[in-house]
mmCIF file of C-alpha atoms in Angstrom:
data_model
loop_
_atom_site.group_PDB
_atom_site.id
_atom_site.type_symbol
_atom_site.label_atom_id
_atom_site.label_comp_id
_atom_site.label_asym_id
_atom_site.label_seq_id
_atom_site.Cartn_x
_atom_site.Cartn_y
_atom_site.Cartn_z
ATOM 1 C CA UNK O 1 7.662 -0.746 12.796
ATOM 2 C CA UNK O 2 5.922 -3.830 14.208
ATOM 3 C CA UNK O 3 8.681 -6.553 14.488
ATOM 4 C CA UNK O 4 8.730 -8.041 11.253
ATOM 5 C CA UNK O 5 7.852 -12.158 12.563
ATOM 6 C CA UNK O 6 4.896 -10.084 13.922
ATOM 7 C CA UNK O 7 3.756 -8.447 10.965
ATOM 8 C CA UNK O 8 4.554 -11.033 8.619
ATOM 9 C CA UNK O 9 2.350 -13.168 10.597
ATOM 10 C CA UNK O 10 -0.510 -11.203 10.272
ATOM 11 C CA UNK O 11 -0.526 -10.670 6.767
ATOM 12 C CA UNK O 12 0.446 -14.589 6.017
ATOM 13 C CA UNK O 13 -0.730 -16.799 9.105
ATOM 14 C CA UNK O 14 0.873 -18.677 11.454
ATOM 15 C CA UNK O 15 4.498 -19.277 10.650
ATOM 16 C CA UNK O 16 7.229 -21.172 12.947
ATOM 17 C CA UNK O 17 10.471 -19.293 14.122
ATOM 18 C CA UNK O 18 12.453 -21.171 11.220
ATOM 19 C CA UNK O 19 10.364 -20.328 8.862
ATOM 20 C CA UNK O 20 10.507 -16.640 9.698
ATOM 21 C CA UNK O 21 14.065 -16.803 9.813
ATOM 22 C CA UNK O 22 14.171 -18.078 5.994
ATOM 23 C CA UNK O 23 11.247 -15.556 5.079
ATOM 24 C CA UNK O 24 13.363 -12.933 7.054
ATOM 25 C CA UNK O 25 16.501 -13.379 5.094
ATOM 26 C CA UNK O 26 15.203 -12.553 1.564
ATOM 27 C CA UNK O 27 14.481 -9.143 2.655
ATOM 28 C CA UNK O 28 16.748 -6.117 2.389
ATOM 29 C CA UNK O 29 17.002 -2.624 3.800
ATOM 30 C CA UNK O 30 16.343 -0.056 1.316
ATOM 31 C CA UNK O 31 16.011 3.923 1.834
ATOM 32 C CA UNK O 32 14.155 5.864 -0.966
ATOM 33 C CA UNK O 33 14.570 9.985 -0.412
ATOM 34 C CA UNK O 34 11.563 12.397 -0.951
ATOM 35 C CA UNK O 35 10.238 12.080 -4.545
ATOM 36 C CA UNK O 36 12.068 9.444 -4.868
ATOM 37 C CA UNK O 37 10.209 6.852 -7.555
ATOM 38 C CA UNK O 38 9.914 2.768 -5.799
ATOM 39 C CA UNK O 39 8.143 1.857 -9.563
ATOM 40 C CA UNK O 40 7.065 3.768 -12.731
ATOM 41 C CA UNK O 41 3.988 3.223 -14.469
ATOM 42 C CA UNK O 42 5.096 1.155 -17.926
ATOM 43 C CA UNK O 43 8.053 -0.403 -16.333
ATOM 44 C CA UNK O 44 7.826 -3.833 -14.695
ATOM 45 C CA UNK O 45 7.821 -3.727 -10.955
ATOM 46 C CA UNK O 46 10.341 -5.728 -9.976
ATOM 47 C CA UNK O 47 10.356 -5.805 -5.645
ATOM 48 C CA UNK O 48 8.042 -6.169 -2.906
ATOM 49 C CA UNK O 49 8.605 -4.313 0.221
ATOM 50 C CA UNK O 50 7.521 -3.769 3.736
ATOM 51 C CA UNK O 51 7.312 0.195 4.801
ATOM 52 C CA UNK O 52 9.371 0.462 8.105
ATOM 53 C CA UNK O 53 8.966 4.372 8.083
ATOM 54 C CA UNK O 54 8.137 7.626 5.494
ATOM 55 C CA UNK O 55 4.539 7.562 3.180
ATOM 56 C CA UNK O 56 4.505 6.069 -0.332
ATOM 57 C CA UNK O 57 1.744 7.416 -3.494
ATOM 58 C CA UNK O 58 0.183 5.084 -5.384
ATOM 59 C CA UNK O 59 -1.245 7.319 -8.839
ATOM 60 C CA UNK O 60 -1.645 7.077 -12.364
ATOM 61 C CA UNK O 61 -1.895 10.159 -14.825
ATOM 62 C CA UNK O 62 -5.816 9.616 -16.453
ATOM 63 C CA UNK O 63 -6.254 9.879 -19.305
ATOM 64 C CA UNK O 64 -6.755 14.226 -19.264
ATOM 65 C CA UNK O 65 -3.912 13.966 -17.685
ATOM 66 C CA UNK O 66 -5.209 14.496 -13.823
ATOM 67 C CA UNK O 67 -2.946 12.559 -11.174
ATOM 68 C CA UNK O 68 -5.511 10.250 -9.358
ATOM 69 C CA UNK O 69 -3.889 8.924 -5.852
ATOM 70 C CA UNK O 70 -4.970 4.977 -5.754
ATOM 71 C CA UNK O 71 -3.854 4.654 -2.136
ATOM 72 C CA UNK O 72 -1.379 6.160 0.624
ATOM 73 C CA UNK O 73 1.143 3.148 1.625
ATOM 74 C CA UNK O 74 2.385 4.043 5.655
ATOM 75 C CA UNK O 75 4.214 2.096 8.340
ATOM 76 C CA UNK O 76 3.974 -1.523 8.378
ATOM 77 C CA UNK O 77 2.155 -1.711 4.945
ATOM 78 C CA UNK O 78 2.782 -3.642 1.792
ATOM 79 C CA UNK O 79 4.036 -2.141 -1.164
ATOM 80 C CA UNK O 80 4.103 -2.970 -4.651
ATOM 81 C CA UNK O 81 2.492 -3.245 -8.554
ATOM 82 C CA UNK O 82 0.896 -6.121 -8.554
ATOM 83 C CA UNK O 83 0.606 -6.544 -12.051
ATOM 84 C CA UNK O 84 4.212 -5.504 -12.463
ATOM 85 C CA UNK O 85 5.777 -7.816 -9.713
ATOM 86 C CA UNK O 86 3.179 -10.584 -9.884
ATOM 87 C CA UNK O 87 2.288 -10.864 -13.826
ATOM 88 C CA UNK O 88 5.256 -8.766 -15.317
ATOM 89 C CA UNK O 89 3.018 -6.550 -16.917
ATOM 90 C CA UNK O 90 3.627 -3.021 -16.954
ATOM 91 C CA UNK O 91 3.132 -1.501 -14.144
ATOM 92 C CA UNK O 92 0.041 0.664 -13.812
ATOM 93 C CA UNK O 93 0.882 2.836 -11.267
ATOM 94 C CA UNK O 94 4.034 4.749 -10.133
ATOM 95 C CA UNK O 95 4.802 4.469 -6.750
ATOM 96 C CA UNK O 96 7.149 7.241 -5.023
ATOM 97 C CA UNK O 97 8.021 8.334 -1.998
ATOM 98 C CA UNK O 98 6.531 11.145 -0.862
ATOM 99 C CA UNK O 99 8.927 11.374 2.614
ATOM 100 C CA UNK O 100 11.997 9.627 3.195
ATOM 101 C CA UNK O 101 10.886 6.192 3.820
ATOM 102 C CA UNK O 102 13.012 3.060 4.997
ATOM 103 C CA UNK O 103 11.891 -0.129 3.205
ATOM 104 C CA UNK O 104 12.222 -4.076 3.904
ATOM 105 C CA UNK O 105 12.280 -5.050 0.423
ATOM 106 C CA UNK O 106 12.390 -8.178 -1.621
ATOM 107 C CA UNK O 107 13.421 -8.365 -5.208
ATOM 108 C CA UNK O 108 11.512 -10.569 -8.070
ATOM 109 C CA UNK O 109 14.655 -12.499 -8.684
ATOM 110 C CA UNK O 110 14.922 -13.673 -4.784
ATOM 111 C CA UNK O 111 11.046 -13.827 -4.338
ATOM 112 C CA UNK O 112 11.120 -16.572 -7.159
ATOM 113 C CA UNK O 113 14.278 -18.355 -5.169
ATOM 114 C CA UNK O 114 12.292 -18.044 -2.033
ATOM 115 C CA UNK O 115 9.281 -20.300 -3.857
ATOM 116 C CA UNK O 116 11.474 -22.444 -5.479
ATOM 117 C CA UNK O 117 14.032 -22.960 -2.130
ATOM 118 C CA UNK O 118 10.906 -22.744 0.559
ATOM 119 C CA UNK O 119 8.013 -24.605 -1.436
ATOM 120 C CA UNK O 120 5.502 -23.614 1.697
ATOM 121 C CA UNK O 121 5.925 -20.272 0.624
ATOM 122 C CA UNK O 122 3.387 -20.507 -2.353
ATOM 123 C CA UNK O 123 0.691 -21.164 0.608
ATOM 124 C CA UNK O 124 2.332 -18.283 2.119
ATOM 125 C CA UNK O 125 1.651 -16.017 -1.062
ATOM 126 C CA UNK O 126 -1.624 -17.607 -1.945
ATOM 127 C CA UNK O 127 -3.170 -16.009 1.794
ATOM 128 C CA UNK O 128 -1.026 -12.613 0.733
ATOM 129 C CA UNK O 129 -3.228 -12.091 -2.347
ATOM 130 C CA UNK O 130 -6.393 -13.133 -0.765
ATOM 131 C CA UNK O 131 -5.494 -10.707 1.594
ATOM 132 C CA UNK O 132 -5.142 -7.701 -0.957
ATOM 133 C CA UNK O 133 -8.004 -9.409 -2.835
ATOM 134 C CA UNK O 134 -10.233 -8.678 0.607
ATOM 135 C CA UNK O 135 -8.965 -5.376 0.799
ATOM 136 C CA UNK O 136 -9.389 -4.270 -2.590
ATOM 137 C CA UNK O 137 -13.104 -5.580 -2.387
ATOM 138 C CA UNK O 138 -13.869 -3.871 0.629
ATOM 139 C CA UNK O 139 -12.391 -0.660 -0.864
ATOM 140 C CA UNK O 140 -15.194 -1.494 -3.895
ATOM 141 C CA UNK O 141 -18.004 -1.888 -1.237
ATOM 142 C CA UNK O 142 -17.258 0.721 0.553
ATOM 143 C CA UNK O 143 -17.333 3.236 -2.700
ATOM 144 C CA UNK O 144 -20.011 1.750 -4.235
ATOM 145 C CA UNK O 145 -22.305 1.134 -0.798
ATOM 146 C CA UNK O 146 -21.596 4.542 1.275
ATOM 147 C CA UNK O 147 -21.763 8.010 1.010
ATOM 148 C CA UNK O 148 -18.525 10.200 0.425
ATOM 149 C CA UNK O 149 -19.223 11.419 3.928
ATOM 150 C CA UNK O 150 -19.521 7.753 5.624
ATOM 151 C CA UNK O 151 -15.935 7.064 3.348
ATOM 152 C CA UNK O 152 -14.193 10.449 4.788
ATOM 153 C CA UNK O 153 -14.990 9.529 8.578
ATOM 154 C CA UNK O 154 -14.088 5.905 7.898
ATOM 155 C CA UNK O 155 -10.607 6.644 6.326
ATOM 156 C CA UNK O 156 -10.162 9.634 8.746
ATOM 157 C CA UNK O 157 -10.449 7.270 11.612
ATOM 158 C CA UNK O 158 -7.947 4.449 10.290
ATOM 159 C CA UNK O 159 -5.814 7.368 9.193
ATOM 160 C CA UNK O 160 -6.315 10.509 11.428
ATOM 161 C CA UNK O 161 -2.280 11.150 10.474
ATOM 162 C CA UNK O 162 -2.328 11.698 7.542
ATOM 163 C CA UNK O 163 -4.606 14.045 7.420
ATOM 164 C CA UNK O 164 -1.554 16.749 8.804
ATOM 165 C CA UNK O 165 1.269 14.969 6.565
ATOM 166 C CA UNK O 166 0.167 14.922 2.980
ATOM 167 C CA UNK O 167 -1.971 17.166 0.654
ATOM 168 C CA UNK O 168 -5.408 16.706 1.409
ATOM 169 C CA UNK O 169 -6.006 16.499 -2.272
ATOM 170 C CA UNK O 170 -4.434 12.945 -2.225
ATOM 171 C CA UNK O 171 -6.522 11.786 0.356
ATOM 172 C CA UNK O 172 -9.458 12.877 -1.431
ATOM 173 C CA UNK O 173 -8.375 10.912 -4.969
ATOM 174 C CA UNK O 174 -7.961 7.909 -2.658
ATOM 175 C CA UNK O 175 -11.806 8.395 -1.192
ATOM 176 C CA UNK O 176 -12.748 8.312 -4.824
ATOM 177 C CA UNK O 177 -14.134 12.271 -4.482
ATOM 178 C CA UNK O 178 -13.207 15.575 -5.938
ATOM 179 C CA UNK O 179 -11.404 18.098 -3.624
ATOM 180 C CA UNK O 180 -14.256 20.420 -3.696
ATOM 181 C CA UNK O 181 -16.529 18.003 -2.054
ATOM 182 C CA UNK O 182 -13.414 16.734 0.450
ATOM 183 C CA UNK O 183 -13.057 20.305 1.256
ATOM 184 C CA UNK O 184 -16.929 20.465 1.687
ATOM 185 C CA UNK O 185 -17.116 17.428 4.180
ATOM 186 C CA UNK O 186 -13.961 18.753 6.116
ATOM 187 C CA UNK O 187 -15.695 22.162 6.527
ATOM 188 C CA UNK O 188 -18.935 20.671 7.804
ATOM 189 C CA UNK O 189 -16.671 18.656 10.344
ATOM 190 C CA UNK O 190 -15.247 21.531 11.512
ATOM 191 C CA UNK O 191 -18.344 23.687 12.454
ATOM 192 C CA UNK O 192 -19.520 20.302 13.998
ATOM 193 C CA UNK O 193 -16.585 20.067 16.593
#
């Protein structure tokens, strides 16, 4: 894992060495096991964590009843339900572990002290959410603007791992494609090599 002053300063700016150290001391070590659930879709997220190690799925169940796999949440990623932890709906998604994954995590009870006790920290959050605002639009561009191809060699070259650590399956749901046509792409790669 990226040392956590590091990483938290590139997801939320410039930040002194005090005000790391308060940031710092809200989070927790946490260890989920294999299959182990972080959130359940209907129940209200209630923690925010930084992955230090293992792979977390994002999915829902549609409404036929097919998993879909939102997104694949590795090493020095965010984590959470956003409209769980932020809005205290019920949570959309279910988030689990799909390895053994070590956590830095923050509960909605100490994220609320940590506005209340470290008022900069609502800038702080403010440039978090634009940031998975950005990311979630880009994910929309890049769906709606390229072809599943152009999506498959993007993702495989952010994410070349992954490829040999989860079902491919997954990866496809994320790209937005059926597995036929992941399978399809993959195949064409191959003879191409």
């Amino acid at each position: 894992m990226k040392d956590f002053n590091r990483l938290v300063q590139e997801h939320f700016g410039a930040l002194g060495q005090d005000d790391l150290a308060v940031i710092h001391s809200y989070f927790k070590e946490e260890k989920l096991n294999h299959n182990e659930k972080f959130t359940e879709s209907g129940q209200i997220c209630n923690k925010l964590s930084i992955v230090k190690s293992g792979i977390l799925r994002v999915y829902a169940l549609s409404e036929d009843g097919r998993e879909i796999t939102q997104w694949l949440s590795t090493k020095d990623f965010f984590v959470t339900e956003l409209m769980g932890f932020f809005f205290n709906q019920p949570n959309r998604w279910t988030i689990q572990a799909f390895t053994e994954a070590e956590l830095l995590s923050i509960s909605k009870t100490d994220y609320i002290t940590l506005c209340r006790k470290f008022p900069k920290w609502i800038e702080i959050e403010k440039q978090f959410i634009i940031k998975c605002f950005a990311m979630m639009e880009d994910r929309i561009f890049s769906h709606l603007s390229m072809t599943a191809e152009e999506r498959y060699n993007r993702y495989f070259e952010q994410h070349k791992e992954l490829f040999h650590l989860v079902p491919l399956q997954y990866i496809a749901s994320v790209l937005g494609m059926t597995p036929e046509t992941f399978s399809r792409i993959r195949k064409r790669k191959a003879q191409n090599s």
